[in-house]
Steps between C-alpha positions, in 0.01 A plus 500: 500500500198279566162658554381424856203736551150350458394682186307239299151348496436153358170418332404137431236425235406131487311460174346190353806412293784720632612624842690828493703669772586863425701756693403869494647817639284696742408736214377215281794433269533133407847379597499132405263213425521123543244245385426130537248293300189403694338183368144374517334174391173454312317179593173318451160661547626857468762471776787751488739472794835623627740365759523717810847372584632563151349848494685592819825350369463704181434815702803441723715432194389827337598690816840328512557586135409861573762499773759386246422804286514766772804563715420443868123469445431352848624814677351735242149347504278720717182297444345224289143490365326213325209482259384215282236339281149544635217259576579130539534297819828418678419266789746473789484258792699405808855638528422734209526211255294494176190279507493460121609685190337842464186536292579793268272769358499300175344198673147427374395223740275724709279591202198286603517641851505853359186428300322377810614782729408770247148358479436551873326802649799558732731575206339840451607606848844348450545707183375820663768466770796384291415677173634187335329247276558141603727298268681167507837673534426644844596352833148525638359287218792258517466450875126443460571243228761327716258494794244325278729260317830465692437601862804304619722767342341762721507280809879469461539875452565770759489802270398588144742743336562659162831494314649815652369403845684167471824678412444745786460201735828354374674838539369586847338191653170693526165396349344818364286636215469853364183718473471464123462120478293498819246750374422363157487137616360490853432855608369851446699730271373806690625376839805303376414216735332160510123495471338210686194501271730445200663202669154359572385560141795290381403220738833527682394560861655166604830604342511861625808416709705453180490873420813684623531836674503812280788749493551814291857496367514880480461513878684195630790266438646189660867396516663259259546174689841349563409195288384714208814713534716191454303392194486841330838644596342807662530618860274362771282774642463691172143641492266302272172654378203316355405675178156519347399243236698511174233667289477787748878524537545501122226756446651721770841485333345567159309809609141400571506766771716811513444811707184672379430243225267203535614325186447165332752224440507182292747223574555301182658181631403135517163633611351838418422736790308819428452735792398846613613679817226666704390572856331198659175691546483577125488135390181400319457122485351334193193280501678205336723448805828505308836668548707585805533789741841498669645751748808694393781572748362855518247589773141493371596410142408182315540355153182388326604220268373282222735223394497280194646162593748467213686781326845422362426131561320530164819616329692221674252248358551634147878482542473140620284423199751655264802335664331159487457539125844644432681243716400220261726661241748680725524318837739756641237779482329571833209717610750756632649530151162613368440778754698764300264441206184603688530866401539423130196271513301774676594751231439256213159385625192674362321714762146412600470204263424241770337479841708321761367424848805454728350242739787253457528405869349169607356692797271690262433869561453717808456851362287678412295181517558178694478180299739209562378350172610799287744408224706688240367536148590650162212627287512609138772275355527454124759327286673837451597540864850413609683457831579873528127579481434264790782653709358845427149383592627352827659835595179679405313249715710607800397861432135402459511307828650807671222719360239246610644520851519881517147546366373273778637757750366813328625732225835425335770681701651820363844340518626148567846430635643174367744256651611142437764356271274498194453879495861549398359442151404831338269312264315338790469832684346653188249214477409534869461878477288473184274221627443697821468826310704685762861616551749271673828555684770266620749534779871448443494285814550146370417317822201685639391218735824482697510881505148514642606261776817698572293820529303333780829438679615858436196634684519236775855589602435876480703578189182679389231640727215400268444293189416821309849629576654173384299498176620854422856364476451140391221521242401842365837587339508162323174530308558512125343720235131470419433276198177581317274245328505478122169666393434263208578191707294630793198538272555152352539340842203691639277327246680169550451509877124473465544182294758371750263538794191370319696194387628417849147529641364277223771239554415437867248220424754337268764504774253332734432224249874438460573499873585180691252426775767564763505870407129536450219558740644265760220246473754219523590609853195421717707466818662833433163665447381367836806645675454839334126518563 
C-alpha cells in the first residue's frame, strides 16, 4: 500500500558546486538524497559567477530526482526548507527575471572597494553593529562596488538576493531574506534586523530599496507555487521555509549548539568556517574588525565566526597539479582518480617539516585577517621533500588556519565538532585535533546543511515546540566519540604555529608588491573614490 500521510521533511542545500535535496523523517532519519551539479564560471579580474536560471533548474531537477526515489513523495512531504551558499549577490529585476549572473562569494572584484570602505571612520560603527569584518565576498561590498563601477546593473534591479533567497523566490514567488544573512551584512546581530547606519556606512542609501523583507523560517512559511509545483513534481501549497545561511544550517546539524552546551564547530569544506555558539550579549568583538557574528535559529543565540577563505580548495589545487603531471603519461587518469590516495600521502608525509599558508583563493583571505592580496606559500622546502610532504603540509596548513581563527576569538575551545566531506579522513581529523591541541568529534550525519534547514521546517510546522527539542532528537544522539589530539604532534604543531603566524605576518608586504593595481589600494579608481567619499 502506498504511504499517503505527510510524514517527511525535505531540506535543500544549494552549495557552490552541488545542490542536494534530502528527505528526512520527523525524527531526523535520512530517507533519501538526490543531487545535481551546480556550476560556476571564473572570469577576468577576479570574477566568479553563476547562472541564476541554471541554479534553479538544477534545484528543480534534484527535487524531481528525489521524488523518483521516494514512493508518493508529493503527498508525504509536509514541508520544504532551503539553505544555500552565503554571501554573493543575486540581482533580480522585473518579472522576477535575473539581471545578470550572480556574483559568488569567491568573486574578488570588490576588493578595492573593501579597502576604501574599511579605511573610513564609519566602518567602525558598521562593524560594531554587524560583528562582521568587511570582505570582497559579501553582498554589501559587492553592491557598493557595483554602485561605483556598474550602476546600470543596480538600476535594472528590483531586489538583491542571496542564493537560497533566489531559490525561495522560485519556490514561492516571494522575495525574502532570513535574519542570518541580514544581520551580518546589513544589520545588527543583536536585533536580527536591518541597521540604517550600516547601510549608510556602505554608501548604499540610494539602493536601500533593493533589500528584501526579513522572515524567520522557524516561525513562518509560504506555500509552494503552482508553477514551482509543476517544475519540481511536488504539490502546490506545500509549506516552504526559508532556512538560515548554509554555514549556520551546517553548524546546527553538526552540533554547534545542543541543549546545555555552547560548543564550537569547524566546517572543513571549500572554505573553512570556525565558530563558537554563545549568547548575543556575550560576544566580544576584536579590534581588527574581522570575522562574523551570525544569529542561530535559537532565540538569543549567535555563532561568532572566523573563516579562512580556502580550505579544501588547497587540496583540490594539489590534486589538479598532480593530475596535470600524471595525465601526460596516462591521459585516462583524472583528478577524481587521485582522491583515494590522499590518505596515504597524508600518512607518508613527514609531520611539521614545512609551513604551508592555505591562501590559495584569488580573493585572498578574510579570517582572521582581511587581505585580498594574501597568497598561498610553502616555506622550508629542500631537495629531500616529496609530493607527500607537500600534501601533509597543506593539511597541516588547514589546521594552522583553524587555530589562527579560533585564537582570534579567545581561548581554543575545549571541544570542536567537525563536519564537511574532508573530515571523513581519520588522518585529517588527527591533524586538525593536534594542530588545535583540543579534542574533536564528528557527527554521523553526512549532510548537516540540509538537516539544519529541515530542522527549521520541523519547528515551523510544529513537529517540535522548540529548536532545543528538535536538536535533542536530530543532533545529540548522532555525535561520535571524542578523539583526542596526539600529544607529540600537538607539541610539535604548537611550536610550528608560532612560525606559521610570524611568517604570514612577514609576508604581507611581499603580497602587496606582487598584487595587481586593481586589487591594491584602489588608486586607479578616482571616480569610485569620489562616489564613496
